[in-house]
Structures are given as C-alpha cells and as structure tokens.
CSV table of C-alpha atoms in Angstrom, one decimal:
chain,number,residue,atom,x,y,z
B,1,UNK,CA,-21.1,-9.1,0.0
B,2,UNK,CA,-21.5,-5.4,-0.8
B,3,UNK,CA,-19.2,-3.9,-3.9
B,4,UNK,CA,-18.8,-0.2,-3.1
B,5,UNK,CA,-15.3,0.1,-1.0
B,6,UNK,CA,-15.7,3.3,1.3
B,7,UNK,CA,-12.5,3.7,3.3
B,8,UNK,CA,-10.6,1.7,0.6
B,9,UNK,CA,-7.4,4.0,0.3
B,10,UNK,CA,-6.4,4.8,-3.1
B,11,UNK,CA,-2.3,5.4,-4.3
B,12,UNK,CA,-2.2,7.9,-7.4
B,13,UNK,CA,1.2,8.6,-9.5
B,14,UNK,CA,2.7,11.4,-10.2
B,15,UNK,CA,4.5,12.0,-13.6
B,16,UNK,CA,7.8,11.4,-11.8
B,17,UNK,CA,6.4,8.7,-10.0
B,18,UNK,CA,5.9,6.7,-13.7
B,19,UNK,CA,8.8,7.8,-14.8
B,20,UNK,CA,10.2,5.9,-12.3
B,21,UNK,CA,8.4,3.0,-12.7
B,22,UNK,CA,9.0,3.2,-16.5
B,23,UNK,CA,12.5,3.1,-15.6
B,24,UNK,CA,12.3,0.1,-13.1
B,25,UNK,CA,10.6,-1.8,-16.0
B,26,UNK,CA,12.6,-1.9,-18.0
B,27,UNK,CA,15.7,-2.2,-16.3
B,28,UNK,CA,13.7,-5.4,-15.0
B,29,UNK,CA,14.2,-7.2,-18.2
B,30,UNK,CA,17.8,-6.1,-18.8
B,31,UNK,CA,20.3,-9.0,-18.6
B,32,UNK,CA,22.1,-9.2,-14.4
B,33,UNK,CA,25.4,-8.5,-16.5
B,34,UNK,CA,24.6,-5.4,-17.7
B,35,UNK,CA,23.0,-4.6,-14.4
B,36,UNK,CA,25.7,-5.1,-12.0
B,37,UNK,CA,27.7,-2.1,-14.1
B,38,UNK,CA,24.5,-0.2,-12.6
B,39,UNK,CA,24.6,-1.7,-9.7
B,40,UNK,CA,28.5,-1.8,-8.5
B,41,UNK,CA,30.5,-4.2,-7.2
B,42,UNK,CA,28.2,-7.1,-6.1
B,43,UNK,CA,28.1,-7.1,-2.7
B,44,UNK,CA,28.9,-10.8,-0.9
B,45,UNK,CA,27.4,-11.4,2.9
B,46,UNK,CA,27.1,-14.7,4.4
B,47,UNK,CA,27.9,-16.5,1.9
B,48,UNK,CA,25.4,-15.0,-0.4
B,49,UNK,CA,25.6,-12.5,-3.4
B,50,UNK,CA,23.1,-9.8,-3.7
B,51,UNK,CA,20.9,-9.5,-6.7
B,52,UNK,CA,22.6,-7.0,-9.1
B,53,UNK,CA,18.6,-5.8,-10.1
B,54,UNK,CA,17.7,-5.7,-6.3
B,55,UNK,CA,21.7,-4.5,-5.8
B,56,UNK,CA,20.3,-1.3,-8.3
B,57,UNK,CA,17.1,-1.1,-6.9
B,58,UNK,CA,17.9,-0.3,-3.1
B,59,UNK,CA,20.6,1.8,-4.7
B,60,UNK,CA,18.3,3.7,-6.5
B,61,UNK,CA,15.2,4.0,-3.7
B,62,UNK,CA,17.9,5.3,-1.7
B,63,UNK,CA,19.0,7.8,-3.8
B,64,UNK,CA,14.7,9.0,-4.5
B,65,UNK,CA,14.2,8.8,-0.4
B,66,UNK,CA,12.7,11.5,1.6
B,67,UNK,CA,13.8,9.1,5.3
B,68,UNK,CA,13.1,6.2,6.5
B,69,UNK,CA,9.6,5.3,7.9
B,70,UNK,CA,9.7,5.6,11.2
B,71,UNK,CA,10.9,9.6,11.0
B,72,UNK,CA,7.5,9.8,8.6
B,73,UNK,CA,4.1,11.0,10.2
B,74,UNK,CA,2.5,7.6,9.3
B,75,UNK,CA,0.5,8.9,6.8
B,76,UNK,CA,3.5,9.9,4.9
B,77,UNK,CA,4.9,6.4,5.4
B,78,UNK,CA,2.0,4.8,3.9
B,79,UNK,CA,1.8,6.6,0.7
B,80,UNK,CA,5.8,6.2,0.5
B,81,UNK,CA,5.1,2.6,0.7
B,82,UNK,CA,2.7,2.4,-2.3
B,83,UNK,CA,4.7,4.8,-3.6
B,84,UNK,CA,7.7,2.8,-4.2
B,85,UNK,CA,5.9,-0.9,-4.7
B,86,UNK,CA,4.4,1.1,-7.6
B,87,UNK,CA,7.6,1.9,-9.3
B,88,UNK,CA,8.7,-2.0,-8.7
B,89,UNK,CA,5.0,-3.3,-9.9
B,90,UNK,CA,5.8,-4.0,-13.9
B,91,UNK,CA,3.2,-3.7,-16.5
B,92,UNK,CA,-0.2,-4.0,-14.9
B,93,UNK,CA,-1.4,-8.0,-15.8
B,94,UNK,CA,-4.7,-8.7,-17.3
B,95,UNK,CA,-6.9,-10.1,-15.9
B,96,UNK,CA,-10.7,-11.3,-16.6
B,97,UNK,CA,-11.9,-10.0,-12.6
B,98,UNK,CA,-10.9,-7.2,-11.0
B,99,UNK,CA,-13.1,-6.4,-9.0
B,100,UNK,CA,-13.7,-4.8,-5.3
B,101,UNK,CA,-15.8,-5.3,-2.8
B,102,UNK,CA,-16.6,-5.3,0.8
B,103,UNK,CA,-17.1,-7.9,3.2
B,104,UNK,CA,-19.8,-8.0,5.2
B,105,UNK,CA,-17.9,-8.7,9.2
B,106,UNK,CA,-19.5,-6.2,10.9
B,107,UNK,CA,-21.2,-7.8,14.0
B,108,UNK,CA,-23.0,-7.9,17.5
B,109,UNK,CA,-19.2,-7.5,18.9
B,110,UNK,CA,-18.4,-3.2,18.6
B,111,UNK,CA,-14.9,-3.7,17.9
B,112,UNK,CA,-16.0,-5.6,14.7
B,113,UNK,CA,-16.0,-3.9,11.2
B,114,UNK,CA,-16.3,-4.7,7.4
B,115,UNK,CA,-13.8,-4.9,5.5
B,116,UNK,CA,-13.0,-3.6,1.7
B,117,UNK,CA,-11.6,-6.3,0.2
B,118,UNK,CA,-9.8,-7.5,-3.7
B,119,UNK,CA,-11.0,-10.0,-6.3
B,120,UNK,CA,-8.9,-11.2,-8.8
B,121,UNK,CA,-9.6,-14.1,-11.5
B,122,UNK,CA,-8.3,-15.3,-14.7
B,123,UNK,CA,-11.3,-16.2,-15.6
B,124,UNK,CA,-15.1,-14.8,-15.5
B,125,UNK,CA,-17.1,-17.7,-13.9
B,126,UNK,CA,-19.5,-18.8,-11.7
B,127,UNK,CA,-18.6,-21.9,-11.1
B,128,UNK,CA,-16.3,-22.0,-7.3
B,129,UNK,CA,-12.6,-21.4,-8.1
B,130,UNK,CA,-9.4,-22.7,-5.4
B,131,UNK,CA,-9.0,-20.0,-4.0
B,132,UNK,CA,-6.1,-17.8,-2.2
B,133,UNK,CA,-6.8,-15.0,0.6
B,134,UNK,CA,-3.9,-13.0,0.9
B,135,UNK,CA,-3.1,-10.4,3.7
B,136,UNK,CA,-0.5,-7.9,2.8
B,137,UNK,CA,3.0,-7.0,4.4
B,138,UNK,CA,3.8,-3.7,6.1
B,139,UNK,CA,4.7,-4.1,9.4
B,140,UNK,CA,0.6,-3.7,10.2
B,141,UNK,CA,1.5,0.1,9.4
B,142,UNK,CA,1.8,0.5,6.2
B,143,UNK,CA,0.8,-1.7,3.7
B,144,UNK,CA,-2.6,-1.5,1.1
B,145,UNK,CA,-4.9,-3.5,-1.8
B,146,UNK,CA,-3.2,-0.7,-3.7
B,147,UNK,CA,1.0,-1.9,-2.5
B,148,UNK,CA,0.4,-5.4,-3.2
B,149,UNK,CA,-1.7,-5.3,-5.9
B,150,UNK,CA,0.9,-7.1,-8.6
B,151,UNK,CA,1.3,-9.5,-6.2
B,152,UNK,CA,-2.0,-10.6,-5.9
B,153,UNK,CA,-2.8,-10.4,-10.4
B,154,UNK,CA,0.8,-12.4,-10.3
B,155,UNK,CA,-0.5,-15.2,-8.4
B,156,UNK,CA,-3.9,-15.5,-9.9
B,157,UNK,CA,-2.8,-15.3,-13.4
B,158,UNK,CA,0.2,-17.6,-12.9
B,159,UNK,CA,-1.7,-20.1,-10.9
B,160,UNK,CA,-5.3,-19.7,-12.5
B,161,UNK,CA,-6.2,-19.3,-8.5
B,162,UNK,CA,-9.1,-16.6,-7.4
B,163,UNK,CA,-7.3,-14.6,-4.9
B,164,UNK,CA,-8.9,-12.6,-2.3
B,165,UNK,CA,-6.8,-9.2,-1.4
B,166,UNK,CA,-7.5,-8.2,2.3
B,167,UNK,CA,-7.5,-4.4,3.3
B,168,UNK,CA,-7.5,-5.6,7.5
B,169,UNK,CA,-7.1,-2.4,10.0
B,170,UNK,CA,-3.5,-1.0,10.5
B,171,UNK,CA,-2.4,-0.1,13.5
B,172,UNK,CA,-1.1,2.2,15.7
B,173,UNK,CA,-4.9,3.8,14.8
B,174,UNK,CA,-6.0,-0.1,15.4
B,175,UNK,CA,-3.2,-2.3,17.6
B,176,UNK,CA,-3.2,-5.7,18.9
B,177,UNK,CA,-5.0,-8.2,18.5
B,178,UNK,CA,-7.2,-5.9,15.9
B,179,UNK,CA,-5.6,-6.8,12.9
B,180,UNK,CA,-6.1,-10.8,13.9
B,181,UNK,CA,-9.5,-10.8,14.5
B,182,UNK,CA,-10.1,-9.1,11.4
B,183,UNK,CA,-8.1,-12.0,9.3
B,184,UNK,CA,-9.8,-14.6,11.0
B,185,UNK,CA,-13.0,-13.1,10.4
B,186,UNK,CA,-12.1,-12.4,6.7
B,187,UNK,CA,-11.4,-16.0,6.3
B,188,UNK,CA,-14.6,-17.8,8.2
B,189,UNK,CA,-16.2,-15.7,6.3
B,190,UNK,CA,-15.4,-16.8,3.0
B,191,UNK,CA,-15.1,-20.7,4.5
B,192,UNK,CA,-18.3,-20.1,6.0
B,193,UNK,CA,-19.7,-18.6,2.1
B,194,UNK,CA,-17.8,-20.1,-0.1
B,195,UNK,CA,-21.3,-21.0,-2.6
B,196,UNK,CA,-21.8,-17.1,-2.6
B,197,UNK,CA,-18.2,-16.2,-2.3
B,198,UNK,CA,-17.5,-18.3,-5.5
B,199,UNK,CA,-14.7,-20.2,-3.7
B,200,UNK,CA,-13.9,-24.2,-3.5
B,201,UNK,CA,-14.6,-24.3,0.2
B,202,UNK,CA,-12.5,-26.7,0.3
B,203,UNK,CA,-9.5,-25.7,-1.6
B,204,UNK,CA,-9.0,-21.8,0.5
B,205,UNK,CA,-5.1,-21.4,1.7
B,206,UNK,CA,-4.6,-18.2,3.1
B,207,UNK,CA,-1.3,-16.7,2.3
B,208,UNK,CA,0.6,-13.2,3.2
B,209,UNK,CA,4.3,-11.8,3.6
B,210,UNK,CA,5.8,-9.9,6.1
B,211,UNK,CA,3.0,-9.3,8.8
B,212,UNK,CA,0.9,-10.6,6.3
B,213,UNK,CA,2.5,-14.1,6.7
B,214,UNK,CA,2.5,-13.5,9.9
B,215,UNK,CA,-1.4,-13.0,10.1
B,216,UNK,CA,-2.1,-15.8,8.2
B,217,UNK,CA,0.5,-18.1,10.2
B,218,UNK,CA,-2.1,-16.9,13.0
B,219,UNK,CA,-5.1,-17.6,11.0
B,220,UNK,CA,-4.1,-21.7,10.8
B,221,UNK,CA,-3.1,-21.8,14.2
B,222,UNK,CA,-6.0,-19.9,15.4
B,223,UNK,CA,-8.5,-22.0,13.6
B,224,UNK,CA,-7.1,-25.3,14.5
B,225,UNK,CA,-7.1,-24.4,18.4
B,226,UNK,CA,-10.7,-23.3,18.1
B,227,UNK,CA,-11.0,-27.5,16.4
B,228,UNK,CA,-12.9,-25.5,13.1
B,229,UNK,CA,-12.4,-26.3,9.8
B,230,UNK,CA,-8.8,-24.8,8.4
B,231,UNK,CA,-7.5,-23.3,5.7
B,232,UNK,CA,-6.0,-26.3,3.2
B,233,UNK,CA,-2.9,-24.1,2.5
B,234,UNK,CA,-0.2,-21.8,3.5
B,235,UNK,CA,1.9,-19.3,1.8
B,236,UNK,CA,4.7,-17.7,3.5
B,237,UNK,CA,6.0,-15.2,2.3
B,238,UNK,CA,9.4,-13.7,4.1
B,239,UNK,CA,7.7,-14.0,7.7
B,240,UNK,CA,7.7,-12.2,11.0
B,241,UNK,CA,7.7,-14.7,13.5
B,242,UNK,CA,8.3,-14.2,16.6
B,243,UNK,CA,8.4,-10.3,18.5
B,244,UNK,CA,9.8,-11.5,21.6
B,245,UNK,CA,13.8,-11.9,20.1
B,246,UNK,CA,16.4,-10.9,17.7
B,247,UNK,CA,17.9,-13.1,15.9
B,248,UNK,CA,21.6,-13.4,13.1
B,249,UNK,CA,20.0,-12.1,10.8
B,250,UNK,CA,18.6,-9.1,12.4
B,251,UNK,CA,21.9,-8.1,12.6
B,252,UNK,CA,23.7,-8.7,9.6
B,253,UNK,CA,20.9,-7.2,7.6
B,254,UNK,CA,20.3,-4.3,10.0
B,255,UNK,CA,20.3,-1.8,7.5
B,256,UNK,CA,21.0,-1.3,3.9
B,257,UNK,CA,18.7,-3.9,2.5
B,258,UNK,CA,15.4,-2.0,1.9
B,259,UNK,CA,13.6,-3.8,5.3
B,260,UNK,CA,16.1,-2.7,8.4
B,261,UNK,CA,16.0,-3.2,12.1
B,262,UNK,CA,14.9,0.1,13.0
B,263,UNK,CA,11.6,0.1,10.0
B,264,UNK,CA,10.0,-3.7,12.0
B,265,UNK,CA,11.3,-1.8,15.8
B,266,UNK,CA,8.7,0.9,14.6
B,267,UNK,CA,6.4,-1.5,13.4
B,268,UNK,CA,6.0,-3.5,16.6
B,269,UNK,CA,6.1,-0.3,18.5
B,270,UNK,CA,3.0,1.0,16.5
B,271,UNK,CA,1.7,-2.9,16.9
B,272,UNK,CA,1.6,-4.2,20.1
B,273,UNK,CA,0.1,-3.0,23.3
B,274,UNK,CA,2.6,-3.8,25.9
B,275,UNK,CA,5.9,-6.0,26.3
B,276,UNK,CA,3.5,-9.0,27.9
B,277,UNK,CA,2.0,-8.7,23.4
B,278,UNK,CA,5.4,-9.9,22.3
B,279,UNK,CA,5.1,-13.4,23.7
B,280,UNK,CA,1.5,-14.0,22.7
B,281,UNK,CA,1.4,-16.8,19.6
B,282,UNK,CA,-1.0,-14.4,18.2
B,283,UNK,CA,1.9,-11.7,17.5
B,284,UNK,CA,4.3,-14.4,17.4
B,285,UNK,CA,3.6,-17.3,15.9
B,286,UNK,CA,6.9,-18.7,16.4
B,287,UNK,CA,6.1,-19.5,20.5
B,288,UNK,CA,3.1,-21.8,20.3
B,289,UNK,CA,3.1,-24.8,21.9
B,290,UNK,CA,2.2,-27.0,19.5
B,291,UNK,CA,3.1,-27.1,16.2
B,292,UNK,CA,1.0,-30.6,14.5
B,293,UNK,CA,-2.0,-30.7,12.2
B,294,UNK,CA,-1.6,-27.1,11.3
B,295,UNK,CA,-1.8,-27.1,6.7
B,296,UNK,CA,0.7,-27.8,4.5
B,297,UNK,CA,2.5,-24.5,4.0
B,298,UNK,CA,5.5,-23.5,1.6
B,299,UNK,CA,7.7,-20.8,3.7
B,300,UNK,CA,9.6,-18.9,1.3
B,301,UNK,CA,12.3,-16.7,2.9
B,302,UNK,CA,14.7,-14.1,1.3
B,303,UNK,CA,18.4,-14.5,1.8
B,304,UNK,CA,19.4,-10.5,2.8
B,305,UNK,CA,16.6,-9.7,4.8
B,306,UNK,CA,16.3,-9.3,8.4
B,307,UNK,CA,13.3,-11.5,8.8
B,308,UNK,CA,15.3,-14.7,7.1
B,309,UNK,CA,16.0,-16.8,10.6
B,310,UNK,CA,12.8,-16.0,12.1
B,311,UNK,CA,11.1,-17.6,8.8
B,312,UNK,CA,13.4,-20.1,8.8
B,313,UNK,CA,12.6,-21.2,12.5
B,314,UNK,CA,9.0,-21.8,12.1
B,315,UNK,CA,9.4,-24.0,9.2
B,316,UNK,CA,11.5,-26.5,10.6
B,317,UNK,CA,9.5,-26.1,13.9
B,318,UNK,CA,6.3,-27.1,11.5
B,319,UNK,CA,8.1,-29.5,10.0
B,320,UNK,CA,9.8,-31.7,13.1
B,321,UNK,CA,5.8,-31.5,13.9
B,322,UNK,CA,4.5,-33.3,11.1
B,323,UNK,CA,3.6,-31.0,9.3
B,324,UNK,CA,3.9,-30.9,4.7
B,325,UNK,CA,6.3,-27.6,4.5
B,326,UNK,CA,8.9,-26.9,1.5
B,327,UNK,CA,11.5,-24.0,3.0
B,328,UNK,CA,12.5,-22.1,0.3
B,329,UNK,CA,15.2,-19.2,1.0
B,330,UNK,CA,15.9,-17.3,-1.9
B,331,UNK,CA,19.5,-16.5,-1.0
B,332,UNK,CA,20.1,-13.4,-3.2
B,333,UNK,CA,16.9,-11.3,-2.5
B,334,UNK,CA,16.1,-9.1,-0.1
B,335,UNK,CA,12.8,-8.3,2.0
B,336,UNK,CA,10.2,-8.0,0.2
B,337,UNK,CA,10.6,-9.4,-3.1
B,338,UNK,CA,7.1,-10.6,-3.9
B,339,UNK,CA,6.2,-6.9,-4.2
B,340,UNK,CA,8.8,-6.2,-7.6
B,341,UNK,CA,7.6,-8.6,-9.8
B,342,UNK,CA,8.2,-5.7,-12.2
B,343,UNK,CA,12.3,-4.8,-11.0
B,344,UNK,CA,13.6,-8.1,-11.7
B,345,UNK,CA,13.2,-12.3,-13.2
B,346,UNK,CA,14.3,-13.7,-9.4
B,347,UNK,CA,11.1,-11.8,-7.9
B,348,UNK,CA,8.6,-12.8,-10.5
B,349,UNK,CA,10.2,-16.8,-10.3
B,350,UNK,CA,10.1,-17.4,-6.8
B,351,UNK,CA,6.4,-16.4,-7.0
B,352,UNK,CA,6.2,-18.6,-9.8
B,353,UNK,CA,7.7,-21.5,-7.8
B,354,UNK,CA,5.5,-20.7,-4.9
B,355,UNK,CA,2.2,-20.7,-7.6
B,356,UNK,CA,3.5,-24.1,-8.3
B,357,UNK,CA,3.3,-25.0,-4.2
B,358,UNK,CA,0.2,-23.4,-3.7
B,359,UNK,CA,-1.4,-25.7,-6.6
B,360,UNK,CA,0.3,-28.8,-4.9
B,361,UNK,CA,-1.4,-28.4,-2.2
B,362,UNK,CA,-5.0,-27.0,-2.9
B,363,UNK,CA,-4.0,-30.3,-5.6
B,364,UNK,CA,-5.5,-28.4,-9.0
C-alpha cells in the first residue's frame, strides 16, 4: 500500500468559492424560520415540505449555475460538482489521520489499475479498527475523494470509525463494468490485507451515496454470489438501483431539486455500453433474483429525490428476503444531502443517525 497518489484530481477553490462557502456555512447555522424568509414560500410536494435550508441552497446554486452538467464538457462538469460540494461542506472537521494512499490493485488482468484512496481516522493507532469503505456519488461520471471529503470526515469523527474513500475510475472514459470491478477489487484488497491496512477484518462495511451506493450494493451481491466473505454491513445513501425503468418519483421531482431526470439520463448514457447493461444486476441491483443472505443494511432516501422510490424498493426487497434493514426516508431533503454537512443541521442529523446504524451493524 503506497502513500503517493498519482492521478488524483485536487480541487483548488477560488476566492469566490471561499466567499460562497462562508455564506452557506453561516446560513447552515441559522434557524429554519429565518432561512425560510430567504428561501421564499415553502414548497409542499407529495405530502412533504422541503427543508428551508435546502430550498435556499437550491435557489443559490441556481443563481450561481453556469448550466446543467449534461450541457458541459465532462471535465468542466467534474469541476462544477467539486465546487458545489465544497461550498456546502462547512468548516473542516479535524481528525488525527487524513492520509492519501494508493491501493495496489493492478495485476495480471490488463483491465485492472491501482486506485487512489484517502484514509480517515479519529485516532492514530496500530490497533485494527472498524472500517467503512466509502464509494462517492456523482453518476459514475463525476465526484471524487475531494467532493466527499467532508462527508467522510463527519462519519469518521462521529462514528469513531476508520473510513477509506476510494477514487474508482469514472465514465465515460471507463464504462460499466470497470467501476464495479474497481470497487470489488478495493473491498477484496482491504479484506484480504486487513492487518496491513489496520482494519478489523470482522468489521468492514461498505457504503456510498447515489452511484456510490449502487456500487456498494453490488459489492455485497457479487461477494455473496461468489461464496466469499462479504462486507459486514452496507450503508446506502440515496441509492440508484434500477436503470431499466423510471419510478413515479422521477416524474414528481424531475427538475428543481438539484438532481434532475436529465442529469440521470446523461449519467447512465455515459456509464452503460448498451441497453443490455441496464438489466444486468451489476448495474441495476434491484433486478437481482435473490436478495437473501445479504449483509445488514441502513438505507437512507431523500423525500425530494428522483431516486427515492427505487432506493426504498431495494430496501423492501432485502427486508422481504429476511435481511436486517433499517429504511429511513428523510422527507424534507434533496439528493444528495450527505454532502451538505455545512449547509443544514438536518443533513448532519441524518448522517449522525446513519452513523448510529453503522455502529449497531458493526457491533462496536
């Protein structure tokens, strides 16, 4: 396991970025009633009321936006998402360990590659720790270690858990199933080299948000099907689970709530190679034929999210198969609330709740 990090994409904020972040962080500490004055008339949709912090945030992001991701060159879209995540990340959360490494995954398979990763820990210790391997969201196209740095710091600090954030390869340069193969290789490496990596081999969870949650779910299915030691727990935030069909929440929240239907169409077009991929459980884990024997899970969805219904359907499928699952709809939030730890107390509360589920699942 090397400590250099070739190919890692760092985000360097501008002065304007810093000013926007300071404003969003300040707003995130203000009472909801005061923020509602800025956000405007409350939005009531599908029996839910949008959190005023998110309503104001969507409004600000819209004013600052240079366009939709699908209308930009991919590299510009990646920079735009990193910038958006930075502005809502809040003050840096101090930890004893924040270390960039490289997972040595390149082998005889010409399609394999070493992957950058970042390790987070509340303590510097040689003792094996409970560990969450985290896969960032971004539609298999965008996102990075940097865009999800605040999320991983929050989980590590509040949970007292080691977090290993993996920079898997992205589409369209690396289409399905390369990201799946990357995250499977990352999990297997940590599991099989637990002593070297400093993790408790009996307490390794996988997790992620959106596309990252999709990949975490697939890791659990694939390792079960191969008869291998699976993750001990899966932490799935706003998971994408089905590319073969659209649910009602896609229509209800198709635009105006950060993630749009057009965004998802673009992400999937970048990721998949053909329509046959849409029905492959490695791309659409909801289409698996067997959900029994999977690791315990916590699934958290957002009320104002096109992916809400398919995420909840995945949780129900696992529960019906006898898997221990806690499903939590955060009815006032948009996709992806896990990144907004600096912008609203509700995002912090949702992450804290998930950390509690993780601790219960790993029994520490």
